[in-house]
Structure formats: structure tokens, C-alpha cells
Short mmCIF file of N, CA and C in Angstrom, two decimals:
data_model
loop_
_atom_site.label_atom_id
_atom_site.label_comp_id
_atom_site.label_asym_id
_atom_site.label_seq_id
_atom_site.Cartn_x
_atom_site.Cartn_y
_atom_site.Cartn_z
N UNK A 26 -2.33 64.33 -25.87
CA UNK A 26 -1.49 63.55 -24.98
C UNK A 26 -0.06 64.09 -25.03
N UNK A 27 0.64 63.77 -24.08
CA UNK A 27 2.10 64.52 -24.27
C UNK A 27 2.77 63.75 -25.32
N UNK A 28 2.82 62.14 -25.60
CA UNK A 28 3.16 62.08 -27.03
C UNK A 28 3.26 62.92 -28.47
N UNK A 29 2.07 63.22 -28.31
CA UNK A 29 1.72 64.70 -29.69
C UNK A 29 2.37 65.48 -29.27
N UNK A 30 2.01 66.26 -27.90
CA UNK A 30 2.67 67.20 -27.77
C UNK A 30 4.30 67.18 -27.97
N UNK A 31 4.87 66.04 -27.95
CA UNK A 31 5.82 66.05 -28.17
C UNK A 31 6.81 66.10 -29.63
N UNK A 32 5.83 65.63 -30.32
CA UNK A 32 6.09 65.90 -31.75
C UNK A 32 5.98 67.30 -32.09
N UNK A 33 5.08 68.01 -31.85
CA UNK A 33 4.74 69.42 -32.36
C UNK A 33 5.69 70.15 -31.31
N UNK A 34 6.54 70.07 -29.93
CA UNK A 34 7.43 70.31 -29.59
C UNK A 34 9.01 70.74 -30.56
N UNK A 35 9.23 68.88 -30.94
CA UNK A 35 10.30 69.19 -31.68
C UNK A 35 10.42 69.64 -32.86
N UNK A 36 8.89 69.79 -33.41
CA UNK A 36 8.79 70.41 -35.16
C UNK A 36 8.96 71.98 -34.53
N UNK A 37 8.63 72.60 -33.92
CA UNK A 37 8.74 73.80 -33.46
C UNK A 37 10.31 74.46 -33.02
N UNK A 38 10.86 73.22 -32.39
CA UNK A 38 12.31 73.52 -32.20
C UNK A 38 13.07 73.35 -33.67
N UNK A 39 12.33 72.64 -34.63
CA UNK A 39 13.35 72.69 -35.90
C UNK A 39 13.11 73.63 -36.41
N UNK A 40 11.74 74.53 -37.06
CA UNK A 40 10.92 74.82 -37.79
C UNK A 40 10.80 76.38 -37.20
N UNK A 41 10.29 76.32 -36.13
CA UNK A 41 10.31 77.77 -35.64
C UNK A 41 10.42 77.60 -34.71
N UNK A 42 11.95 78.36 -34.58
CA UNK A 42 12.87 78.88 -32.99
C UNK A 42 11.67 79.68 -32.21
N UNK A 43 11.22 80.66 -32.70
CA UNK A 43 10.97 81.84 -32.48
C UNK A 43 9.52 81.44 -31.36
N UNK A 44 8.80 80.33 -32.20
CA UNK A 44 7.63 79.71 -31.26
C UNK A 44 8.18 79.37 -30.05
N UNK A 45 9.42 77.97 -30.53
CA UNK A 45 10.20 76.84 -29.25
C UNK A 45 10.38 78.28 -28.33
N UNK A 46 11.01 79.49 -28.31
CA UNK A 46 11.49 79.65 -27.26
C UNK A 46 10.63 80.17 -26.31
N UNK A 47 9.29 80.14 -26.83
CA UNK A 47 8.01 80.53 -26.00
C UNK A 47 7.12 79.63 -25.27
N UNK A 48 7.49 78.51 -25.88
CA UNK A 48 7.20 77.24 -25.29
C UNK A 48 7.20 77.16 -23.64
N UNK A 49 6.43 77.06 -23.22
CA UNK A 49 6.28 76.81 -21.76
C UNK A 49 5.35 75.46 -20.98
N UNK A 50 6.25 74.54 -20.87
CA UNK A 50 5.87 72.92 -20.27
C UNK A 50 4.57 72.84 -19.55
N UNK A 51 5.02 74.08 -18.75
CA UNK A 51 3.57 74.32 -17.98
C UNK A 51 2.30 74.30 -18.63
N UNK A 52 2.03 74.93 -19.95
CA UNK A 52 0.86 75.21 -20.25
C UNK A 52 0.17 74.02 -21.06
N UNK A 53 1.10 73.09 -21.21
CA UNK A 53 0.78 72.01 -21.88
C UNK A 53 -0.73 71.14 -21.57
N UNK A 54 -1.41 71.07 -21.97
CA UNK A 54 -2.92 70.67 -21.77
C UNK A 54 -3.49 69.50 -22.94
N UNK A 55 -4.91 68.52 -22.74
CA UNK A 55 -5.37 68.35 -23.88
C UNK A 55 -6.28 68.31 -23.53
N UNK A 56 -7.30 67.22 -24.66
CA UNK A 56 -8.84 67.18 -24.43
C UNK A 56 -9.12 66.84 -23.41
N UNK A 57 -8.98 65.68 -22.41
CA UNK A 57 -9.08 65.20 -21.27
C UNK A 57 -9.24 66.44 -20.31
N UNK A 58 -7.76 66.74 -20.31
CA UNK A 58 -7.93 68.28 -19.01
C UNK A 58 -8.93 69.15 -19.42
N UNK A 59 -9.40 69.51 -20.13
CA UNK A 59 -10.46 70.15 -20.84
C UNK A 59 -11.93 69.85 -20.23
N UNK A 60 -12.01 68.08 -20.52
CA UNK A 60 -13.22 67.77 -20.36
C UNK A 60 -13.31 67.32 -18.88
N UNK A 61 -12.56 67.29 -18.12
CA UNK A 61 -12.03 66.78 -16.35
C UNK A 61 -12.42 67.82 -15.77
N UNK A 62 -12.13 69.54 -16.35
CA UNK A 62 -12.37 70.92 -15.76
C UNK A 62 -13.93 71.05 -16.13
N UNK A 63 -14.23 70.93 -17.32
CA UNK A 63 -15.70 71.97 -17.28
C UNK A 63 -16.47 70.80 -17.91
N UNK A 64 -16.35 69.45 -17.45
CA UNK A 64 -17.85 68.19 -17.60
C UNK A 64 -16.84 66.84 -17.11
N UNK A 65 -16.81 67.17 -15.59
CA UNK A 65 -16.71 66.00 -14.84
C UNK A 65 -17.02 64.66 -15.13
N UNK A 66 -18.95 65.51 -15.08
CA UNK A 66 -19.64 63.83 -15.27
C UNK A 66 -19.99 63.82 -16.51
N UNK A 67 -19.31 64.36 -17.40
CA UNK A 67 -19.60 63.63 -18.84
C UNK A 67 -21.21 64.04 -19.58
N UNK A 68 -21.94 65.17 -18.93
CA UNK A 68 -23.35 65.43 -19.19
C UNK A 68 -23.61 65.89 -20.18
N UNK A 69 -22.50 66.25 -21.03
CA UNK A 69 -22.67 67.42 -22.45
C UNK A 69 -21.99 66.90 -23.46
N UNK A 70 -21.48 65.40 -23.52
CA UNK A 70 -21.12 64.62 -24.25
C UNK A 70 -21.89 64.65 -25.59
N UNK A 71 -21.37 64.92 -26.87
CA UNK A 71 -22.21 64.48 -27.76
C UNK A 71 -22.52 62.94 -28.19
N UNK A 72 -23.26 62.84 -29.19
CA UNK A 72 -23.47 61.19 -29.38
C UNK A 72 -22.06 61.07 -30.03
N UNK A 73 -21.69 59.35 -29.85
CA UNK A 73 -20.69 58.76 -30.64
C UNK A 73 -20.91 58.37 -32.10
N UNK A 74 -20.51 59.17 -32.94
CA UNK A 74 -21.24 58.48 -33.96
C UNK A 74 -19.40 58.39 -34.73
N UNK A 75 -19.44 57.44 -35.48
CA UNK A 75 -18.29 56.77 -36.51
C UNK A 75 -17.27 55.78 -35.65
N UNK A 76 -16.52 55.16 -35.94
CA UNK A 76 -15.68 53.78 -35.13
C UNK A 76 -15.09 54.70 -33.82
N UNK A 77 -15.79 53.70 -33.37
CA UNK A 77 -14.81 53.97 -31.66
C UNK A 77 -12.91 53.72 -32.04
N UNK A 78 -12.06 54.74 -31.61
CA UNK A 78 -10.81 54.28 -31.70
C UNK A 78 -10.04 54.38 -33.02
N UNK A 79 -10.71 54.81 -33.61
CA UNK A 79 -9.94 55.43 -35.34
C UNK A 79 -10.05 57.01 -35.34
N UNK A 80 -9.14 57.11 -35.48
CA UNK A 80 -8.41 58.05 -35.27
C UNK A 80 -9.07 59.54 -35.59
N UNK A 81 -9.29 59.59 -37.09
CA UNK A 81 -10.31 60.52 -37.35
C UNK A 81 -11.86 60.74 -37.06
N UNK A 82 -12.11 59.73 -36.68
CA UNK A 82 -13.79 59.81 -35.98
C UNK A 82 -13.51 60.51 -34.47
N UNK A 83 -12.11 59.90 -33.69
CA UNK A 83 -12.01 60.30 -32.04
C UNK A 83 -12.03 61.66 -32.58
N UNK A 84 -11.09 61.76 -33.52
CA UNK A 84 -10.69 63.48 -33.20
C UNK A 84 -11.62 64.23 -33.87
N UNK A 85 -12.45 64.13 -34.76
CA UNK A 85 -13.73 64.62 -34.78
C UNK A 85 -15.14 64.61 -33.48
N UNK A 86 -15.23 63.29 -32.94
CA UNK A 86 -15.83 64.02 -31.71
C UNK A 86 -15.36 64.74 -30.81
N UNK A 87 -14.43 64.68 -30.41
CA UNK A 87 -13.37 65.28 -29.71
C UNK A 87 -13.30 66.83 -29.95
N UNK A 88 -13.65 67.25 -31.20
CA UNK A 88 -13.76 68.46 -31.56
C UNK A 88 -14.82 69.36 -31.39
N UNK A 89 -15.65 68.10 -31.66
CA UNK A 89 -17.17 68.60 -31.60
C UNK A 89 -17.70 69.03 -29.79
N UNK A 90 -16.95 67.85 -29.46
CA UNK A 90 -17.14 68.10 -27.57
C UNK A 90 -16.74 69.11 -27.02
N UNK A 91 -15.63 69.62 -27.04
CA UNK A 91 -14.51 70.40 -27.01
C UNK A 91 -15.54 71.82 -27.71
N UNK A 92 -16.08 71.93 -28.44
CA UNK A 92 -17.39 73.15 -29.23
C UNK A 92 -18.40 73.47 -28.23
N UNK A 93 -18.37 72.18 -27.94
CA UNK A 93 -20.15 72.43 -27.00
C UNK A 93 -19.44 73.04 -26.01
N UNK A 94 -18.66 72.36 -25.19
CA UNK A 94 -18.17 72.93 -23.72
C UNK A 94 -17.56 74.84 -24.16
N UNK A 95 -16.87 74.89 -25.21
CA UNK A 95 -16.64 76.32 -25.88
C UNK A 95 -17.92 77.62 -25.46
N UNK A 96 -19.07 76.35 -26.19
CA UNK A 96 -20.64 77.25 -26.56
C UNK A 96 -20.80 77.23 -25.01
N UNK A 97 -21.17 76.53 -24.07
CA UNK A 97 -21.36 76.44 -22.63
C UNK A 97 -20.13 77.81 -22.03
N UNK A 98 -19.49 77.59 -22.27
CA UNK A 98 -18.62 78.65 -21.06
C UNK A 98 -19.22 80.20 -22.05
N UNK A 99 -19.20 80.34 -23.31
CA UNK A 99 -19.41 81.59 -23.76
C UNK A 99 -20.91 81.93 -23.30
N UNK A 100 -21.88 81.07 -24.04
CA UNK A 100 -23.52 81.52 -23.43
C UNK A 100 -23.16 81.81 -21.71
N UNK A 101 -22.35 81.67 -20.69
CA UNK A 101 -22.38 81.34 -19.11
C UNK A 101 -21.91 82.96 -18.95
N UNK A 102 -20.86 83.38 -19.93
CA UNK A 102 -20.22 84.81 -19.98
C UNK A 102 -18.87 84.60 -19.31
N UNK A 103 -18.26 83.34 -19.01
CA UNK A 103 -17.18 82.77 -18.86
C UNK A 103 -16.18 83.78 -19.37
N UNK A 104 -14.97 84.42 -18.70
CA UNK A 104 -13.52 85.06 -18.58
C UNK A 104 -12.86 84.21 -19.61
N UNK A 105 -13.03 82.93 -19.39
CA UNK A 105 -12.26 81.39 -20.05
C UNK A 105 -12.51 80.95 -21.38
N UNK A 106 -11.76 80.95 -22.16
CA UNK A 106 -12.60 79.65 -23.40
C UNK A 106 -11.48 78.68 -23.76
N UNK A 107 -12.03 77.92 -24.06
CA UNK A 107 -11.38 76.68 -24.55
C UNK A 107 -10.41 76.87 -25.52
N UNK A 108 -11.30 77.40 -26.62
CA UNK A 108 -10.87 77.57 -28.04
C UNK A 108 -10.47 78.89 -28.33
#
């Protein structure tokens, strides 16, 4: 979400100039845009498994989803990858 992104923004402007000044707004993306581009309808979803809405379970499926769609564009011979 641009929240995060916004944190790892300003740790970058403290921390490393050298990243911040490569920084480009434009390229800013997350899981959503990810999963909106290459699974519309949600078909390659893995199962939900651990609490809906805590934090480390989202971002563990989230990771795992984000893998499959990875494995999907590479087996396809996809130009693109996710990861």
C-alpha cells in the first residue's frame, strides 16, 4: 500500500541517498496491482490458511500468491516476472 511504501521511502531518504535518488513514484506498485494484472478473477488463489487479517499470515499468503502467479508467467515464457 502506499502507506508502506511510504515508510521505506523515507528510510531510504535517511539511510541511503544513493537508492532515494533513484526512486521513481511511478514505479510504485503492490500485491493488489500484481494480482488485478495477471488473476483478475482470483483463479490461482491459494487456500487461506492462518487468521484472516493478522498481519503475518496476510503477508505470508500474499507471498505465496504472488509465487504461483511468478511460477505461471515463467512456465508461460513470460518477458515479465513479478519477482
Amino acid at each position: 500500500s502506499t502507506f508502506d511504501l511510504t515508510i521505506v521511502r523515507d528510510l531510504c531518504e535517511h539511510f541511503a541517498p544513493d537508492v532515494w535518488r533513484l526512486w521513481d513514484y511511478h514505479n510504485e506498485k503492490c500485491y493488489r496491482t500484481a494480482v488485478n494484472i495477471f488473476d483478475p478473477d482470483k483463479k490461482h488463489a491459494p487456500e487461506r490458511i492462518g487468521t484472516h487479517h493478522k498481519a503475518v499470515d496476510d503477508a505470508l499468503w500474499q507471498a505465496e500468491y504472488l509465487s504461483i502467479l511468478n511460477s505461471r508467467l515463467v512456465r508461460a515464457g513470460a518477458p515479465l516476472r513479478i519477482l
